[in-house]
Amino acid sequence: MDIPVTQHLTPAAVEAEEAGTRLDRWLAARLPDLSRTRIKALIEDGRVSLAGTTISDASLRVKPGQRFAVEVPPDAPAEPEAQDIALNVVYEDEDLIVIDKPAGMVVHPAPGNPDETLVNALLAHCGESLAGIGGVRRPGIVHRIDKDTSGLLVAAKTDAAHRGLSAQFAAHSLERAYWALVWGTPSPRQGEIEGNIGRNPNDRKKMAVVKSGGKPALTRYRVLKSFAGGAVSLVECRLATGRTHQIRVHMTSIGHPLVGDSVYGRIRGSRRVVLPPEVREAVTGFPRQALHAYLLGFSHPTKGYEVRFESRMALDINQLIQILEVL
């Protein structure tokens, strides 16, 4: 069986008469095997670069002589398989299902994570009622939380529910709140973090607060409790928008990255020395970003009434808090 591989495409340089054309339109003309929609998705996913710098703006106007590189990853399986994976179901009716997702579970199949995802589990749990919802590869999924983030997630079981929930996510009208353990104590202890989030121009695998491009993002936070003289704090974060890695990126941008965040969580050594050795080991060795989606509220997409769900703190984060509380 052939193993699918990533394609690396390098179309010829921009010609003088093509100057001023939108990047996505120009690439679509140069790469006829890829649709413009597919190309826009590749740009947003950080798969297009210019002279080694990631380009994340599909509307960029090209200039003569520029040479772009395009990375096209292999497609995920067209039809995910149903897999009997245990789910913590918080609520379920004929239209939707609310899951308390454990840390470590990927939401939908993708290259590198072809199975054992939440989608595979939902297909087994809900059967044919999910088929086709939200596209072939993401049945029922209207939003995601990161693989190593735990907590609440809603999935649609019908087309009507999918449309209704998607509209609420697009309008940012849902109530979503997270608990996070962060390094240090934010000042002020309650506030808002604004800043467009887009692909890090130097590392397509990361997101960043960007000066140009990206998408507007707003996170409201408040410190609930500080530990070890302020070395670590428990913070509630509420999303006014829902960008990729939003809380992780925004908290890092104000100097308070999440405990355990291997991507954005580098900390200065001075924050570690205030902790006793055994506590320092527990905190610095925490194996995932300490982030839990504890609150999810929305208008039921077919029945119209308001629903609100809460989740208890994830066991591993709660155990870490108990260690910190003895200081």
CSV table of N, CA, C and O in Angstrom, one decimal, residues 183-290:
chain,number,residue,atom,x,y,z
A,183,TRP,N,1.8,30.7,35.0
A,183,TRP,CA,3.0,31.2,35.8
A,183,TRP,C,2.8,32.6,36.2
A,183,TRP,O,2.4,33.5,35.4
A,184,GLY,N,3.1,32.9,37.4
A,184,GLY,CA,3.0,34.3,37.9
A,184,GLY,C,1.6,34.7,38.2
A,184,GLY,O,0.7,33.9,38.2
A,185,THR,N,1.4,36.0,38.5
A,185,THR,CA,0.1,36.5,38.8
A,185,THR,C,-0.2,37.7,37.9
A,185,THR,O,0.5,38.7,38.0
A,186,PRO,N,-1.1,37.6,37.0
A,186,PRO,CA,-1.4,38.7,36.1
A,186,PRO,C,-1.8,40.0,36.9
A,186,PRO,O,-2.4,39.9,37.9
A,187,SER,N,-1.3,41.1,36.4
A,187,SER,CA,-1.7,42.4,37.0
A,187,SER,C,-2.1,43.3,35.8
A,187,SER,O,-1.4,43.5,34.8
A,188,PRO,N,-3.3,43.9,36.0
A,188,PRO,CA,-4.3,43.7,37.1
A,188,PRO,C,-4.8,42.3,37.2
A,188,PRO,O,-4.7,41.5,36.3
A,189,ARG,N,-5.4,42.0,38.3
A,189,ARG,CA,-5.9,40.7,38.6
A,189,ARG,C,-7.2,40.3,37.7
A,189,ARG,O,-7.6,39.2,37.7
A,190,GLN,N,-7.7,41.3,37.1
A,190,GLN,CA,-8.9,41.1,36.2
A,190,GLN,C,-8.8,42.1,35.1
A,190,GLN,O,-8.4,43.2,35.2
A,191,GLY,N,-9.0,41.6,33.9
A,191,GLY,CA,-8.8,42.4,32.7
A,191,GLY,C,-9.2,41.8,31.4
A,191,GLY,O,-9.7,40.7,31.4
A,192,GLU,N,-8.8,42.4,30.3
A,192,GLU,CA,-9.1,41.9,29.0
A,192,GLU,C,-7.8,41.9,28.2
A,192,GLU,O,-6.9,42.8,28.4
A,193,ILE,N,-7.6,40.9,27.3
A,193,ILE,CA,-6.5,40.8,26.5
A,193,ILE,C,-7.0,40.8,25.0
A,193,ILE,O,-7.8,40.0,24.6
A,194,GLU,N,-6.6,41.8,24.3
A,194,GLU,CA,-7.0,41.9,22.9
A,194,GLU,C,-5.7,41.8,22.0
A,194,GLU,O,-4.6,42.3,22.4
A,195,GLY,N,-5.9,41.3,20.8
A,195,GLY,CA,-4.8,41.2,19.9
A,195,GLY,C,-5.1,40.2,18.8
A,195,GLY,O,-5.5,39.0,19.2
A,196,ASN,N,-4.9,40.6,17.6
A,196,ASN,CA,-5.2,39.6,16.5
A,196,ASN,C,-4.3,38.4,16.6
A,196,ASN,O,-3.1,38.5,16.9
A,197,ILE,N,-4.9,37.3,16.3
A,197,ILE,CA,-4.1,36.0,16.4
A,197,ILE,C,-4.0,35.4,15.0
A,197,ILE,O,-5.0,35.3,14.3
A,198,GLY,N,-2.8,35.1,14.6
A,198,GLY,CA,-2.6,34.5,13.3
A,198,GLY,C,-1.4,33.5,13.4
A,198,GLY,O,-0.8,33.3,14.5
A,199,ARG,N,-1.0,32.9,12.3
A,199,ARG,CA,0.1,32.0,12.3
A,199,ARG,C,1.4,32.8,12.6
A,199,ARG,O,1.6,33.9,12.1
A,200,ASN,N,2.2,32.2,13.4
A,200,ASN,CA,3.5,32.8,13.7
A,200,ASN,C,4.3,32.9,12.4
A,200,ASN,O,4.5,31.8,11.8
A,201,PRO,N,4.8,34.0,12.0
A,201,PRO,CA,5.4,34.1,10.7
A,201,PRO,C,6.8,33.3,10.6
A,201,PRO,O,7.2,33.0,9.5
A,202,ASN,N,7.3,33.0,11.8
A,202,ASN,CA,8.6,32.3,11.8
A,202,ASN,C,8.4,30.8,12.1
A,202,ASN,O,9.4,30.1,12.1
A,203,ASP,N,7.2,30.4,12.5
A,203,ASP,CA,7.0,29.0,12.8
A,203,ASP,C,5.5,28.7,12.6
A,203,ASP,O,4.7,29.0,13.4
A,204,ARG,N,5.2,28.0,11.4
A,204,ARG,CA,3.8,27.8,11.1
A,204,ARG,C,3.1,26.9,12.0
A,204,ARG,O,1.8,26.8,12.0
A,205,LYS,N,3.8,26.2,12.9
A,205,LYS,CA,3.1,25.3,13.8
A,205,LYS,C,2.6,26.0,15.1
A,205,LYS,O,1.9,25.5,15.9
A,206,LYS,N,3.0,27.3,15.2
A,206,LYS,CA,2.6,28.1,16.3
A,206,LYS,C,1.6,29.2,15.9
A,206,LYS,O,1.7,29.7,14.7
A,207,MET,N,0.8,29.7,16.8
A,207,MET,CA,0.0,30.9,16.6
A,207,MET,C,0.7,32.0,17.4
A,207,MET,O,1.5,31.8,18.3
A,208,ALA,N,0.3,33.2,17.1
A,208,ALA,CA,0.9,34.4,17.8
A,208,ALA,C,0.0,35.6,17.7
A,208,ALA,O,-0.9,35.6,16.8
A,209,VAL,N,0.2,36.5,18.6
A,209,VAL,CA,-0.4,37.8,18.4
A,209,VAL,C,0.4,38.6,17.3
A,209,VAL,O,1.6,38.8,17.5
A,210,VAL,N,-0.3,38.9,16.3
A,210,VAL,CA,0.3,39.5,15.1
A,210,VAL,C,0.0,40.9,14.9
A,210,VAL,O,-1.1,41.4,15.3
A,211,LYS,N,0.9,41.7,14.3
A,211,LYS,CA,0.7,43.1,14.1
A,211,LYS,C,-0.2,43.4,12.9
A,211,LYS,O,-0.9,44.4,12.9
A,212,SER,N,-0.1,42.5,11.9
A,212,SER,CA,-1.0,42.7,10.7
A,212,SER,C,-1.5,41.3,10.4
A,212,SER,O,-0.9,40.3,10.6
A,213,GLY,N,-2.7,41.3,9.8
A,213,GLY,CA,-3.4,40.1,9.4
A,213,GLY,C,-4.0,39.4,10.7
A,213,GLY,O,-4.2,40.0,11.7
A,214,GLY,N,-4.1,38.1,10.6
A,214,GLY,CA,-4.7,37.4,11.7
A,214,GLY,C,-6.2,37.7,11.9
A,214,GLY,O,-6.8,38.4,11.0
A,215,LYS,N,-6.8,37.2,12.9
A,215,LYS,CA,-8.2,37.5,13.2
A,215,LYS,C,-8.3,38.1,14.6
A,215,LYS,O,-7.6,37.7,15.5
A,216,PRO,N,-9.3,39.0,14.8
A,216,PRO,CA,-9.5,39.7,16.1
A,216,PRO,C,-9.8,38.7,17.1
A,216,PRO,O,-10.5,37.7,16.9
A,217,ALA,N,-9.2,38.9,18.3
A,217,ALA,CA,-9.4,38.0,19.4
A,217,ALA,C,-9.5,38.7,20.7
A,217,ALA,O,-8.7,39.7,21.0
A,218,LEU,N,-10.4,38.3,21.6
A,218,LEU,CA,-10.6,39.0,22.9
A,218,LEU,C,-10.8,37.9,24.0
A,218,LEU,O,-11.7,37.0,23.8
A,219,THR,N,-10.0,38.0,25.0
A,219,THR,CA,-10.1,37.1,26.2
A,219,THR,C,-10.2,37.9,27.4
A,219,THR,O,-9.5,38.8,27.7
A,220,ARG,N,-11.2,37.6,28.2
A,220,ARG,CA,-11.4,38.2,29.5
A,220,ARG,C,-11.0,37.3,30.6
A,220,ARG,O,-11.3,36.1,30.6
A,221,TYR,N,-10.2,37.8,31.5
A,221,TYR,CA,-9.6,36.9,32.6
A,221,TYR,C,-9.8,37.5,33.9
A,221,TYR,O,-10.0,38.7,34.1
A,222,ARG,N,-9.7,36.6,34.9
A,222,ARG,CA,-9.7,37.1,36.3
A,222,ARG,C,-8.9,36.1,37.1
A,222,ARG,O,-9.1,34.8,37.0
A,223,VAL,N,-8.1,36.5,38.0
A,223,VAL,CA,-7.3,35.6,38.9
A,223,VAL,C,-8.2,35.1,40.0
A,223,VAL,O,-8.8,35.9,40.7
A,224,LEU,N,-8.3,33.8,40.2
A,224,LEU,CA,-9.2,33.2,41.2
A,224,LEU,C,-8.4,33.0,42.5
A,224,LEU,O,-8.9,33.2,43.6
A,225,LYS,N,-7.1,32.6,42.3
A,225,LYS,CA,-6.3,32.3,43.5
A,225,LYS,C,-4.8,32.3,43.1
A,225,LYS,O,-4.5,31.8,42.0
A,226,SER,N,-3.9,32.7,43.9
A,226,SER,CA,-2.5,32.6,43.7
A,226,SER,C,-1.8,31.7,44.7
A,226,SER,O,-2.3,31.6,45.8
A,227,PHE,N,-0.8,31.1,44.3
A,227,PHE,CA,-0.1,30.1,45.1
A,227,PHE,C,1.4,30.4,45.2
A,227,PHE,O,2.0,31.1,44.3
A,228,ALA,N,2.1,30.0,46.3
A,228,ALA,CA,3.5,30.1,46.4
A,228,ALA,C,4.0,31.5,46.2
A,228,ALA,O,4.9,31.8,45.5
A,229,GLY,N,3.3,32.4,46.9
A,229,GLY,CA,3.7,33.8,46.8
A,229,GLY,C,3.5,34.5,45.5
A,229,GLY,O,4.2,35.4,45.1
A,230,GLY,N,2.6,33.9,44.7
A,230,GLY,CA,2.3,34.5,43.4
A,230,GLY,C,3.1,33.8,42.2
A,230,GLY,O,3.0,34.2,41.1
A,231,ALA,N,3.8,32.7,42.6
A,231,ALA,CA,4.6,32.0,41.5
A,231,ALA,C,3.7,31.4,40.5
A,231,ALA,O,4.0,31.3,39.3
A,232,VAL,N,2.5,30.9,40.9
A,232,VAL,CA,1.5,30.2,40.0
A,232,VAL,C,0.1,30.7,40.4
A,232,VAL,O,-0.1,31.0,41.6
A,233,SER,N,-0.7,30.9,39.4
A,233,SER,CA,-2.1,31.4,39.7
A,233,SER,C,-3.1,30.6,39.0
A,233,SER,O,-2.9,30.1,37.9
A,234,LEU,N,-4.3,30.4,39.6
A,234,LEU,CA,-5.5,29.8,38.9
A,234,LEU,C,-6.3,31.0,38.4
A,234,LEU,O,-6.7,31.9,39.1
A,235,VAL,N,-6.5,30.9,37.1
A,235,VAL,CA,-7.2,32.0,36.4
A,235,VAL,C,-8.4,31.5,35.6
A,235,VAL,O,-8.3,30.4,35.0
A,236,GLU,N,-9.5,32.3,35.7
A,236,GLU,CA,-10.6,32.0,34.8
A,236,GLU,C,-10.5,32.8,33.6
A,236,GLU,O,-10.3,34.0,33.6
A,237,CYS,N,-10.6,32.2,32.4
A,237,CYS,CA,-10.6,32.9,31.1
A,237,CYS,C,-11.9,32.7,30.4
A,237,CYS,O,-12.4,31.5,30.2
A,238,ARG,N,-12.5,33.7,29.9
A,238,ARG,CA,-13.7,33.7,29.2
A,238,ARG,C,-13.5,34.1,27.7
A,238,ARG,O,-12.9,35.2,27.5
A,239,LEU,N,-13.9,33.3,26.8
A,239,LEU,CA,-13.7,33.6,25.4
A,239,LEU,C,-14.8,34.5,24.8
A,239,LEU,O,-16.0,34.1,24.8
A,240,ALA,N,-14.4,35.7,24.3
A,240,ALA,CA,-15.4,36.5,23.5
A,240,ALA,C,-15.3,36.1,22.0
A,240,ALA,O,-16.2,36.4,21.3
A,241,THR,N,-14.1,35.5,21.7
A,241,THR,CA,-13.9,35.0,20.3
A,241,THR,C,-13.4,33.5,20.5
A,241,THR,O,-13.1,33.1,21.6
A,242,GLY,N,-13.2,32.8,19.4
A,242,GLY,CA,-12.7,31.5,19.6
A,242,GLY,C,-11.6,31.2,18.6
A,242,GLY,O,-11.8,30.4,17.6
A,243,ARG,N,-10.4,31.7,18.7
A,243,ARG,CA,-9.3,31.5,17.8
A,243,ARG,C,-8.5,30.3,18.2
A,243,ARG,O,-8.4,29.9,19.4
A,244,THR,N,-7.7,29.7,17.3
A,244,THR,CA,-6.8,28.6,17.6
A,244,THR,C,-5.8,29.0,18.7
A,244,THR,O,-5.1,30.0,18.6
A,245,HIS,N,-5.8,28.2,19.8
A,245,HIS,CA,-4.8,28.4,20.9
A,245,HIS,C,-5.0,29.8,21.5
A,245,HIS,O,-4.1,30.3,22.1
A,246,GLN,N,-6.2,30.3,21.5
A,246,GLN,CA,-6.4,31.7,21.9
A,246,GLN,C,-5.9,32.0,23.3
A,246,GLN,O,-5.2,32.9,23.6
A,247,ILE,N,-6.4,31.2,24.3
A,247,ILE,CA,-6.0,31.4,25.7
A,247,ILE,C,-4.5,31.3,25.9
A,247,ILE,O,-3.9,32.1,26.6
A,248,ARG,N,-4.0,30.2,25.3
A,248,ARG,CA,-2.5,30.0,25.5
A,248,ARG,C,-1.7,31.1,24.9
A,248,ARG,O,-0.7,31.6,25.5
A,249,VAL,N,-2.1,31.6,23.7
A,249,VAL,CA,-1.4,32.7,23.1
A,249,VAL,C,-1.5,34.0,23.8
A,249,VAL,O,-0.6,34.7,24.1
A,250,HIS,N,-2.8,34.3,24.2
A,250,HIS,CA,-3.0,35.6,24.9
A,250,HIS,C,-2.4,35.7,26.3
A,250,HIS,O,-1.8,36.7,26.6
A,251,MET,N,-2.4,34.6,27.1
A,251,MET,CA,-1.8,34.6,28.4
A,251,MET,C,-0.3,34.7,28.2
A,251,MET,O,0.4,35.4,29.0
A,252,THR,N,0.3,34.0,27.2
A,252,THR,CA,1.7,34.2,27.0
A,252,THR,C,2.1,35.6,26.6
A,252,THR,O,3.1,36.1,27.0
A,253,SER,N,1.2,36.2,25.8
A,253,SER,CA,1.5,37.6,25.3
A,253,SER,C,1.6,38.6,26.5
A,253,SER,O,2.2,39.7,26.3
A,254,ILE,N,1.0,38.3,27.6
A,254,ILE,CA,1.1,39.3,28.7
A,254,ILE,C,2.1,38.8,29.8
A,254,ILE,O,2.1,39.3,30.9
A,255,GLY,N,2.9,37.7,29.4
A,255,GLY,CA,3.9,37.3,30.3
A,255,GLY,C,3.5,36.2,31.3
A,255,GLY,O,4.3,36.0,32.2
A,256,HIS,N,2.4,35.5,31.1
A,256,HIS,CA,1.9,34.5,32.0
A,256,HIS,C,1.5,33.3,31.3
A,256,HIS,O,0.3,32.9,31.2
A,257,PRO,N,2.4,32.5,30.7
A,257,PRO,CA,2.1,31.3,29.9
A,257,PRO,C,1.5,30.3,30.9
A,257,PRO,O,1.7,30.3,32.1
A,258,LEU,N,0.8,29.3,30.3
A,258,LEU,CA,0.2,28.2,31.0
A,258,LEU,C,1.2,27.2,31.5
A,258,LEU,O,2.2,26.9,30.8
A,259,VAL,N,1.0,26.8,32.7
A,259,VAL,CA,1.8,25.7,33.3
A,259,VAL,C,1.7,24.5,32.3
A,259,VAL,O,0.6,24.1,31.9
A,260,GLY,N,2.8,23.8,32.0
A,260,GLY,CA,2.8,22.6,31.2
A,260,GLY,C,2.7,22.8,29.7
A,260,GLY,O,2.6,21.8,29.0
A,261,ASP,N,2.6,24.1,29.3
A,261,ASP,CA,2.5,24.3,27.8
A,261,ASP,C,3.8,24.2,27.1
A,261,ASP,O,4.7,25.1,27.2
A,262,SER,N,4.0,23.1,26.4
A,262,SER,CA,5.3,22.8,25.8
A,262,SER,C,5.5,23.7,24.6
A,262,SER,O,6.7,23.9,24.1
A,263,VAL,N,4.5,24.3,24.0
A,263,VAL,CA,4.6,25.2,22.8
A,263,VAL,C,4.8,26.6,23.2
A,263,VAL,O,5.7,27.3,22.7
A,264,TYR,N,4.0,27.1,24.1
A,264,TYR,CA,4.1,28.6,24.4
A,264,TYR,C,4.5,28.8,25.9
A,264,TYR,O,4.6,30.0,26.3
A,265,GLY,N,4.9,27.8,26.6
A,265,GLY,CA,5.0,27.9,28.0
A,265,GLY,C,6.4,28.1,28.6
A,265,GLY,O,6.7,27.8,29.7
A,266,ARG,N,7.4,28.7,27.8
A,266,ARG,CA,8.7,28.9,28.4
A,266,ARG,C,8.6,30.0,29.5
A,266,ARG,O,8.0,31.0,29.3
A,267,ILE,N,9.3,29.7,30.6
A,267,ILE,CA,9.3,30.7,31.7
A,267,ILE,C,10.7,31.0,32.1
A,267,ILE,O,11.6,30.3,31.9
A,268,ARG,N,10.8,32.2,32.8
A,268,ARG,CA,12.1,32.6,33.3
A,268,ARG,C,12.4,31.8,34.6
A,268,ARG,O,11.5,31.4,35.4
A,269,GLY,N,13.7,31.5,34.8
A,269,GLY,CA,14.1,30.7,35.9
A,269,GLY,C,13.7,31.2,37.2
A,269,GLY,O,13.5,30.5,38.2
A,270,SER,N,13.6,32.6,37.3
A,270,SER,CA,13.3,33.2,38.6
A,270,SER,C,12.0,32.8,39.2
A,270,SER,O,11.8,32.9,40.4
A,271,ARG,N,11.1,32.4,38.3
A,271,ARG,CA,9.8,32.0,38.8
A,271,ARG,C,9.8,30.6,39.4
A,271,ARG,O,8.9,30.2,40.1
A,272,ARG,N,10.8,29.8,39.1
A,272,ARG,CA,10.9,28.5,39.6
A,272,ARG,C,11.5,28.4,41.0
A,272,ARG,O,11.2,27.5,41.8
A,273,VAL,N,12.5,29.3,41.3
A,273,VAL,CA,13.3,29.2,42.5
A,273,VAL,C,12.5,29.4,43.7
A,273,VAL,O,12.9,29.0,44.8
A,274,VAL,N,11.3,30.0,43.6
A,274,VAL,CA,10.5,30.3,44.8
A,274,VAL,C,9.8,29.0,45.3
A,274,VAL,O,9.2,29.0,46.4
A,275,LEU,N,9.8,28.0,44.5
A,275,LEU,CA,9.1,26.7,44.8
A,275,LEU,C,10.0,25.7,45.4
A,275,LEU,O,11.2,25.6,45.0
A,276,PRO,N,9.6,25.0,46.4
A,276,PRO,CA,10.4,23.9,47.0
A,276,PRO,C,10.7,22.9,45.9
A,276,PRO,O,9.9,22.7,45.0
A,277,PRO,N,11.8,22.2,46.0
A,277,PRO,CA,12.2,21.2,44.9
A,277,PRO,C,11.1,20.3,44.5
A,277,PRO,O,10.9,20.1,43.3
A,278,GLU,N,10.4,19.7,45.5
A,278,GLU,CA,9.4,18.7,45.1
A,278,GLU,C,8.2,19.3,44.4
A,278,GLU,O,7.6,18.7,43.5
A,279,VAL,N,7.8,20.5,44.8
A,279,VAL,CA,6.7,21.2,44.2
A,279,VAL,C,7.2,21.7,42.8
A,279,VAL,O,6.4,21.6,41.8
A,280,ARG,N,8.4,22.2,42.7
A,280,ARG,CA,8.9,22.7,41.4
A,280,ARG,C,8.9,21.5,40.4
A,280,ARG,O,8.5,21.7,39.2
A,281,GLU,N,9.2,20.3,40.9
A,281,GLU,CA,9.2,19.2,40.0
A,281,GLU,C,7.8,18.8,39.5
A,281,GLU,O,7.6,18.5,38.3
A,282,ALA,N,6.8,18.9,40.4
A,282,ALA,CA,5.5,18.6,40.0
A,282,ALA,C,4.9,19.6,39.0
A,282,ALA,O,4.2,19.3,38.1
A,283,VAL,N,5.3,20.9,39.2
A,283,VAL,CA,4.7,22.0,38.3
A,283,VAL,C,5.4,22.0,37.0
A,283,VAL,O,4.8,22.0,35.9
A,284,THR,N,6.8,22.0,37.0
A,284,THR,CA,7.5,22.0,35.7
A,284,THR,C,7.4,20.7,35.0
A,284,THR,O,7.5,20.7,33.7
A,285,GLY,N,7.1,19.6,35.6
A,285,GLY,CA,6.9,18.4,35.0
A,285,GLY,C,5.5,18.0,34.6
A,285,GLY,O,5.2,16.9,34.1
A,286,PHE,N,4.5,19.0,34.8
A,286,PHE,CA,3.1,18.7,34.4
A,286,PHE,C,3.1,18.5,32.9
A,286,PHE,O,3.6,19.2,32.1
A,287,PRO,N,2.5,17.4,32.5
A,287,PRO,CA,2.6,16.8,31.1
A,287,PRO,C,1.8,17.5,30.0
A,287,PRO,O,1.9,17.1,28.9
A,288,ARG,N,1.0,18.4,30.4
A,288,ARG,CA,0.1,19.1,29.4
A,288,ARG,C,-0.2,20.5,29.8
A,288,ARG,O,0.1,20.9,30.9
A,289,GLN,N,-0.7,21.3,28.9
A,289,GLN,CA,-1.1,22.6,29.3
A,289,GLN,C,-2.3,22.5,30.3
A,289,GLN,O,-3.2,21.8,30.1
A,290,ALA,N,-2.1,23.2,31.4
A,290,ALA,CA,-3.1,23.1,32.5
A,290,ALA,C,-4.3,24.0,32.2
A,290,ALA,O,-4.5,25.1,32.7
